[in-house]
Amino acid sequence: MNEDDLVIDPWGSAQSTDYDRIISQFGLASMEGVSVPSPSKLHRRGIVFAHRDVDQVLEAQRTGSPFGVLTGLMPSGQMHLGHSMVVEQVKWFQQHGGDVTIAVADLESQATRGISLEKGRKVALEEYVAHYAALGLEPDKTEVYFQSTRPAVQRLGFQLGKRTNLSEFEAIYGFGGDTNLAHVQAPMVQVGDILHPQMEEFGGLRPVVVPVGVDQDPHLRLTRGLASKTNWFNIRDSSSKGLLVSLSIHDENAEVFGQMPNGRVDKQKVADVFDKVVAAVAKLGFSDIVSSPKQGHVHVPSATNRDKHGIRHQLLGLERELGGLGLLAPSSTYHHFAVGMTGAKMSSSQPKTTLFLRDDLPSVEKKIKRAFSGGQATVEEHRRMGGNPDIDVAYQYMMYFFEEDDAYLAEVNEAFRAGKLLAGEMKQLCIERASAWMANLHEMRDQTAHLVHEFLAEDSR
Ligand code: TRP
């Protein structure tokens, strides 16, 4: 690690908004140039700005194949506008065919915030799930569960602990000797959260996407690395052309792969495995498959980069047949954070920095009136020099949360920059939209209150 490298602390209060640097340092892919069918306003406005492997999810969407969406919530405190962004993305994926799993991070909340499991359950249902319902998630396509009561999640997290170590945690999270072990355990449970929907009893092998803020990316890096390290088959580009599949031999598969304890190789077993690889790849319609057990690979000369997903899927299926976990590294998307209303970071512990979903309309109005403005100090100066919508909270909140119409936003943006629209007028526009949005949310919350229970998975009722 270099001196000036960024370490993202998912539990810290600092928030890096140097998004370009985050993209390059952590190897995220930009959303620019990714074509998203019927994009939501968060996509259209570049608020969802980066991803890892989102293509495999969009492809599933396009072809009508199954895919999952997973998110988690920390049951502590009140839900605010910032939290609603992930819900909006989850809802969008749901509307486009994804099945949704929501982890209540009650173990994490207990360990890192001192919230009892009992309190966590109450907060999760009354505050979070109640608003997820109001925001339009579908109860029959959503499964909410608790970390504390889903053994499969904890087992998977524990099991994958074998494939990482404290040095990796130091590199990813900046941990040192005095780090509380709750901060080691919580990410391992989260790894279980993210990967378990692929297990047979939770929906089976399919791409799973996790929409998050960049503060959660360390967990995704960890999870993706762990999933890949368990894989029994590697796929790589051939130096000539096409793709090469090879075996990745480790403790769990040594026997199946014919590695005898005395160090010798059972050639018949190896030949069987290679035959199965060929058969798995052949299912995709390739006829020119060259199997070379001696060189340790299967060559598919006509396969291109675009065939990688399909081949990986087949091989993970084969791995499962042979007794492995067959885990696909999760996809993720990342969104920009909306500025806090005071101009500082949005935070639950600073009520003036955000709108809570339970704020009444007079508070909404008051907070927006006092919000940080991108206008000039006097009307005269504003008319002459124009304002800056990029830092104007009222404008930003319409863009992030309250206004669906792109053309209208563009108009307002231009008028503000040109000094034709005053800061107070911008706030008034925002107040109108925010009030309508909140009033509607509160009404929906009343109407959907009876559905909260239906969001709970079987094992969580
Ligand atoms: N750690 C997340 C938070 O602080 C909560 C969480 C738990 C989560 N499991 C998850 C988020 C899985 C995304 C995916 O908010």
Tab-separated table of N, CA, C and O and ligand atoms in Angstrom, residues 10 70-74 103 105 108 113 147 190 193-194 210 212 216 219, ligand 1:
chain	number	residue	atom	x	y	z
A	10	PRO	N	-15.761	1.457	6.343
A	10	PRO	CA	-17.221	1.386	6.267
A	10	PRO	C	-17.910	1.817	7.560
A	10	PRO	O	-19.099	2.114	7.546
A	70	LEU	N	-29.381	-8.005	-3.794
A	70	LEU	CA	-29.245	-8.124	-2.354
A	70	LEU	C	-28.838	-6.793	-1.757
A	70	LEU	O	-28.015	-6.066	-2.321
A	71	THR	N	-29.455	-6.447	-0.644
A	71	THR	CA	-28.969	-5.302	0.111
A	71	THR	C	-29.107	-5.631	1.586
A	71	THR	O	-29.722	-6.627	1.957
A	72	GLY	N	-28.467	-4.801	2.399
A	72	GLY	CA	-28.559	-5.024	3.835
A	72	GLY	C	-28.849	-3.722	4.536
A	72	GLY	O	-28.568	-2.647	3.990
A	73	LEU	N	-29.426	-3.782	5.700
A	73	LEU	CA	-29.706	-2.557	6.440
A	73	LEU	C	-29.211	-2.710	7.864
A	73	LEU	O	-29.250	-3.781	8.448
A	74	MET	N	-28.699	-1.604	8.389
A	74	MET	CA	-28.276	-1.565	9.786
A	74	MET	C	-29.460	-1.055	10.580
A	74	MET	O	-29.858	0.089	10.422
A	103	ALA	N	-30.927	-8.284	3.905
A	103	ALA	CA	-30.334	-8.725	5.167
A	103	ALA	C	-30.555	-7.660	6.223
A	103	ALA	O	-30.216	-6.496	6.007
A	105	ALA	N	-28.948	-6.452	9.272
A	105	ALA	CA	-27.619	-6.667	9.868
A	105	ALA	C	-27.717	-6.501	11.383
A	105	ALA	O	-27.081	-5.626	11.977
A	108	GLU	N	-24.373	-7.283	13.125
A	108	GLU	CA	-23.427	-6.171	12.960
A	108	GLU	C	-23.817	-4.990	13.840
A	108	GLU	O	-22.980	-4.358	14.479
A	113	ARG	N	-22.711	-1.263	17.215
A	113	ARG	CA	-23.453	-0.081	17.703
A	113	ARG	C	-24.196	-0.334	19.000
A	113	ARG	O	-24.987	0.502	19.447
A	147	GLN	N	-29.656	-11.604	10.141
A	147	GLN	CA	-28.365	-12.309	10.209
A	147	GLN	C	-28.348	-13.300	11.365
A	147	GLN	O	-27.804	-14.397	11.270
A	190	GLN	N	-21.192	-10.452	6.557
A	190	GLN	CA	-21.677	-9.760	5.357
A	190	GLN	C	-21.313	-10.533	4.084
A	190	GLN	O	-22.066	-10.550	3.117
A	193	ASP	N	-23.953	-12.920	3.867
A	193	ASP	CA	-25.160	-12.251	3.352
A	193	ASP	C	-25.127	-12.217	1.827
A	193	ASP	O	-26.089	-12.588	1.150
A	194	ILE	N	-24.014	-11.741	1.313
A	194	ILE	CA	-23.935	-11.444	-0.123
A	194	ILE	C	-23.918	-12.715	-0.975
A	194	ILE	O	-24.505	-12.752	-2.056
A	210	VAL	N	-25.398	-6.151	-5.893
A	210	VAL	CA	-25.512	-5.458	-4.616
A	210	VAL	C	-25.330	-3.957	-4.864
A	210	VAL	O	-24.213	-3.505	-5.110
A	212	VAL	N	-24.799	-0.346	-3.697
A	212	VAL	CA	-24.308	0.240	-2.438
A	212	VAL	C	-23.716	1.632	-2.658
A	212	VAL	O	-23.461	2.029	-3.794
A	216	GLN	N	-19.296	0.912	1.188
A	216	GLN	CA	-19.423	-0.536	1.362
A	216	GLN	C	-18.531	-1.335	0.417
A	216	GLN	O	-18.510	-2.565	0.461
A	219	HIS	N	-16.242	-4.315	1.536
A	219	HIS	CA	-16.907	-5.605	1.750
A	219	HIS	C	-17.079	-6.357	0.428
A	219	HIS	O	-17.012	-7.578	0.382
B	1	TRP	N1	-22.792	-3.142	6.512
B	1	TRP	C1	-23.978	-2.560	5.952
B	1	TRP	C2	-24.189	-1.153	6.551
B	1	TRP	O1	-23.391	-0.700	7.315
B	1	TRP	C3	-25.194	-3.413	6.217
B	1	TRP	C4	-25.132	-4.714	5.482
B	1	TRP	C5	-25.061	-5.955	6.046
B	1	TRP	C6	-25.119	-4.912	4.071
B	1	TRP	N2	-25.042	-6.897	5.090
B	1	TRP	C7	-25.079	-6.325	3.891
B	1	TRP	C8	-25.151	-4.055	2.968
B	1	TRP	C9	-25.037	-6.863	2.611
B	1	TRP	C10	-25.114	-4.615	1.689
B	1	TRP	C11	-25.052	-5.996	1.520
B	1	TRP	O2	-25.130	-0.486	6.211
